[in-house]
mmCIF file of C-alpha atoms in Angstrom:
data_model
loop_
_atom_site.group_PDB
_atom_site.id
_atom_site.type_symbol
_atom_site.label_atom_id
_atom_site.label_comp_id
_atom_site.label_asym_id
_atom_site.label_seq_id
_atom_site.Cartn_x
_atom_site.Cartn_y
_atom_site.Cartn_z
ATOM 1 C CA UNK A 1478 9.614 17.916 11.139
ATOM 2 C CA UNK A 1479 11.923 18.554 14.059
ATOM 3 C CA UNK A 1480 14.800 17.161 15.699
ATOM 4 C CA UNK A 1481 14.026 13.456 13.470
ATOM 5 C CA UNK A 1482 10.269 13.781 14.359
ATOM 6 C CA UNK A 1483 7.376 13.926 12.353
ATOM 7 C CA UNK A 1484 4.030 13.946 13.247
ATOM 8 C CA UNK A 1485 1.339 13.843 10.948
ATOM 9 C CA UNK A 1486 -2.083 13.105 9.747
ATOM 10 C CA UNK A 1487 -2.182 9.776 7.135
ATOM 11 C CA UNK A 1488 -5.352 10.738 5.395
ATOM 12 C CA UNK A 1489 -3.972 14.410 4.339
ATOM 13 C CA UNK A 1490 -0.247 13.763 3.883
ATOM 14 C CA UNK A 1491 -1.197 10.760 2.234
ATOM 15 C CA UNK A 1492 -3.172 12.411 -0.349
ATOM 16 C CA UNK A 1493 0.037 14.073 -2.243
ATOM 17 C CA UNK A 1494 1.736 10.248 -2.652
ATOM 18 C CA UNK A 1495 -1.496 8.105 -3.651
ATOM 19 C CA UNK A 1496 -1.550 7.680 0.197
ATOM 20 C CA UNK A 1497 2.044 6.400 0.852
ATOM 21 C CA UNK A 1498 3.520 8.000 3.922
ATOM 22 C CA UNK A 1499 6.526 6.532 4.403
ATOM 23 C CA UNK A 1500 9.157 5.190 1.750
ATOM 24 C CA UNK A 1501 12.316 6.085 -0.830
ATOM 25 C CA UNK A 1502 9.790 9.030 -2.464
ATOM 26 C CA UNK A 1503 10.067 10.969 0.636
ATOM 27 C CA UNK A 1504 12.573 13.960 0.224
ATOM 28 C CA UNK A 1505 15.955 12.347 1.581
ATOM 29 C CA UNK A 1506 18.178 14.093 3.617
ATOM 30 C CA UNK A 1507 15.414 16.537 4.951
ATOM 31 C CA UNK A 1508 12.233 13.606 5.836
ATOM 32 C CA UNK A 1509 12.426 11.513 8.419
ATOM 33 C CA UNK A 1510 9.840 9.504 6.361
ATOM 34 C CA UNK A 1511 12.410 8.626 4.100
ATOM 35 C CA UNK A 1512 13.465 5.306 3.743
ATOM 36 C CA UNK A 1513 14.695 3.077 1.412
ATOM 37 C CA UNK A 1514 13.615 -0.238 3.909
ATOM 38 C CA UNK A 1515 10.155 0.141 3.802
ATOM 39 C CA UNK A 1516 7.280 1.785 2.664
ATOM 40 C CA UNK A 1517 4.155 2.603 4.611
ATOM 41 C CA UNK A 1518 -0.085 3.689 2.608
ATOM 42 C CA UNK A 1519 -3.025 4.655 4.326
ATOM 43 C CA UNK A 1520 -4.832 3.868 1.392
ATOM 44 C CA UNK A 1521 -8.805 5.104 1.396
ATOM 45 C CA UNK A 1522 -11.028 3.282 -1.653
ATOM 46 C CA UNK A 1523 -14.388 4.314 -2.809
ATOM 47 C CA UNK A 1524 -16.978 1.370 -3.291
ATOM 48 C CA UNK A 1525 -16.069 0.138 -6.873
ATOM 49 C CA UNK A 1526 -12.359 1.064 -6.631
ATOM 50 C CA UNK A 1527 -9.605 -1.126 -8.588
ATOM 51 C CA UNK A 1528 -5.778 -1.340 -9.387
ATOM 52 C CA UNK A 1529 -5.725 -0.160 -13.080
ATOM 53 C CA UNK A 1530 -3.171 -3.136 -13.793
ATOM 54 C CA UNK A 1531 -1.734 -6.357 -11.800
ATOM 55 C CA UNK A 1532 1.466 -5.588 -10.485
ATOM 56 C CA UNK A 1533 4.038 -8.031 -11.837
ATOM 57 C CA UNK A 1534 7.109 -9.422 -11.413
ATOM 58 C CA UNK A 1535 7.070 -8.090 -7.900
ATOM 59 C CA UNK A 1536 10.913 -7.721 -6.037
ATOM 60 C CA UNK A 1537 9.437 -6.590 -2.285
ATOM 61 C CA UNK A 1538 7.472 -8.722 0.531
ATOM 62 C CA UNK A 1539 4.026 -6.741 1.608
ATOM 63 C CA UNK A 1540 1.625 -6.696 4.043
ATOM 64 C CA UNK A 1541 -1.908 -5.475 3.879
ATOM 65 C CA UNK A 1542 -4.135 -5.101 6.797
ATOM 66 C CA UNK A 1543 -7.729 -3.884 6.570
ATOM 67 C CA UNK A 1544 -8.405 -0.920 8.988
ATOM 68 C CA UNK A 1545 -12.253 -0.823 7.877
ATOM 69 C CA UNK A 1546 -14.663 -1.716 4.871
ATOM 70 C CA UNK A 1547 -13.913 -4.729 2.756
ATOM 71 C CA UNK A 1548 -11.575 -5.234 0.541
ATOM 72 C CA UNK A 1549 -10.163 -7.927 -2.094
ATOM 73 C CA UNK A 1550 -6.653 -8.912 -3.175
ATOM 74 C CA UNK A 1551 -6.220 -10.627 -6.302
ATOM 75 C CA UNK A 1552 -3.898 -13.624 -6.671
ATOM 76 C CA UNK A 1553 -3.107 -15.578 -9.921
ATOM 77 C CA UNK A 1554 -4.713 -18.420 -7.874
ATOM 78 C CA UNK A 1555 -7.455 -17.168 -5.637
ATOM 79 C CA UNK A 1556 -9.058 -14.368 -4.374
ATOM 80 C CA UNK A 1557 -8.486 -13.097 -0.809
ATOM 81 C CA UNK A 1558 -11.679 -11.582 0.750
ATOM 82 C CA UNK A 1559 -10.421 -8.962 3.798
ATOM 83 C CA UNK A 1560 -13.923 -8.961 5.825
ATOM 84 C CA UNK A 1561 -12.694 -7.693 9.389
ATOM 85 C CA UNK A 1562 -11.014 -4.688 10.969
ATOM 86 C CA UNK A 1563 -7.145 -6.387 11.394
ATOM 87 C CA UNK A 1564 -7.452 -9.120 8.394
ATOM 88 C CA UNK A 1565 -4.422 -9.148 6.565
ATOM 89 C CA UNK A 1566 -2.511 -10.831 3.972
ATOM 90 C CA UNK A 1567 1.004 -11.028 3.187
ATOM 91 C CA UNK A 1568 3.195 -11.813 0.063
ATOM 92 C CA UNK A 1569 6.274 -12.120 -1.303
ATOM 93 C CA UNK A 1570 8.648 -11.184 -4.589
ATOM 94 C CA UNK A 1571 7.120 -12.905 -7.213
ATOM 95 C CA UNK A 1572 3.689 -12.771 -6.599
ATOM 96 C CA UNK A 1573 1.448 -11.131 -9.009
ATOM 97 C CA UNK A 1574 -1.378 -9.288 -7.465
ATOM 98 C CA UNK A 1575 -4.366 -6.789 -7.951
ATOM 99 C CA UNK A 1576 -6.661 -5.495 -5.744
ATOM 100 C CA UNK A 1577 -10.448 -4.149 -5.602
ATOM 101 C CA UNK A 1578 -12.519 -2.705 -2.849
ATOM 102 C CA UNK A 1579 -16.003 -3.907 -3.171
ATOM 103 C CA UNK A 1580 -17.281 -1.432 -0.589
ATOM 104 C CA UNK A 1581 -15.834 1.900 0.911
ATOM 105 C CA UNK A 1582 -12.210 0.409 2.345
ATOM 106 C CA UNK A 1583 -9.664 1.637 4.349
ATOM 107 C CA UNK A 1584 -6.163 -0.309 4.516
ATOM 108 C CA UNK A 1585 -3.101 0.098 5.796
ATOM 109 C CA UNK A 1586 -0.018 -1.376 3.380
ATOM 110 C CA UNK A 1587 3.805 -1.677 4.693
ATOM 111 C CA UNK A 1588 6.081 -3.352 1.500
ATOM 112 C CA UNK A 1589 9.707 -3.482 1.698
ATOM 113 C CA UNK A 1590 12.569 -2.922 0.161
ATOM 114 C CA UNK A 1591 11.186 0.702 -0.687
ATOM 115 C CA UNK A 1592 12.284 0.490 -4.663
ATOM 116 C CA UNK A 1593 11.036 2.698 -7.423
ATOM 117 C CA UNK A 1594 8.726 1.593 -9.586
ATOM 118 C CA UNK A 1595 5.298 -0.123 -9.653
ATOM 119 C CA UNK A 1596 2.933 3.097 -10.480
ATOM 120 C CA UNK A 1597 0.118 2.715 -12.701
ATOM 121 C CA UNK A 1598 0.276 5.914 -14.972
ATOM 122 C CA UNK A 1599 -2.467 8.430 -14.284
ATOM 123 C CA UNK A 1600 -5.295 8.511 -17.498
#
């Protein structure tokens, strides 16, 4: 990073963070890609791939566009099927949600407020 630039690659910085790139779990003070307004994943998913756990009693707003693939997000009340490069779906605080990539998947998540919090613990 120089002079409040940073340019980078998602899929390799990505894989230190579980793919986030952007958020409050950057180094602050030193990373541009710091922030505690938003939070950015390139998130890559093998065929078969799944959230460990739903996420609940959610406090952000997120959007999730698919880049490539397919890919499903779980709602309490339905099941939304992301089929085409630039589907999305958004949500807000409050919603319970899961998600599972059927096929090889590539999406692209922004959520804000950038809050601690929300990490399934590694098994």
């Amino acid at each position: 990073m120089r002079d409040g630039i940073y340019v980078g690659q998602a899929g390799v910085d990505g894989a230190d963070n579980e793919g986030w790139l952007l958020g409050h779990f950057m180094p602050p003070g030193v990373d541009v890609r710091h922030s505690a307004d938003v939070e950015v994943k390139w998130g890559v998913h093998p065929a078969g791939d799944t959230r460990a756990e739903w996420v609940t009693g959610e406090r952000r707003t997120a959007l999730l566009v698919l880049v490539s693939g397919r890919f499903h997000v779980e709602l309490r009340d339905r099941t939304v099927v992301l089929t085409r490069p630039g589907d999305y779906v958004v949500w807000g605080p409050g919603v319970d949600h899961s998600w599972l990539a059927p096929e090889p998947a590539v999406v692209l998540t922004v959520r804000w407020p950038s809050i601690a919090g929300y990490r399934v613990a590694e098994g």
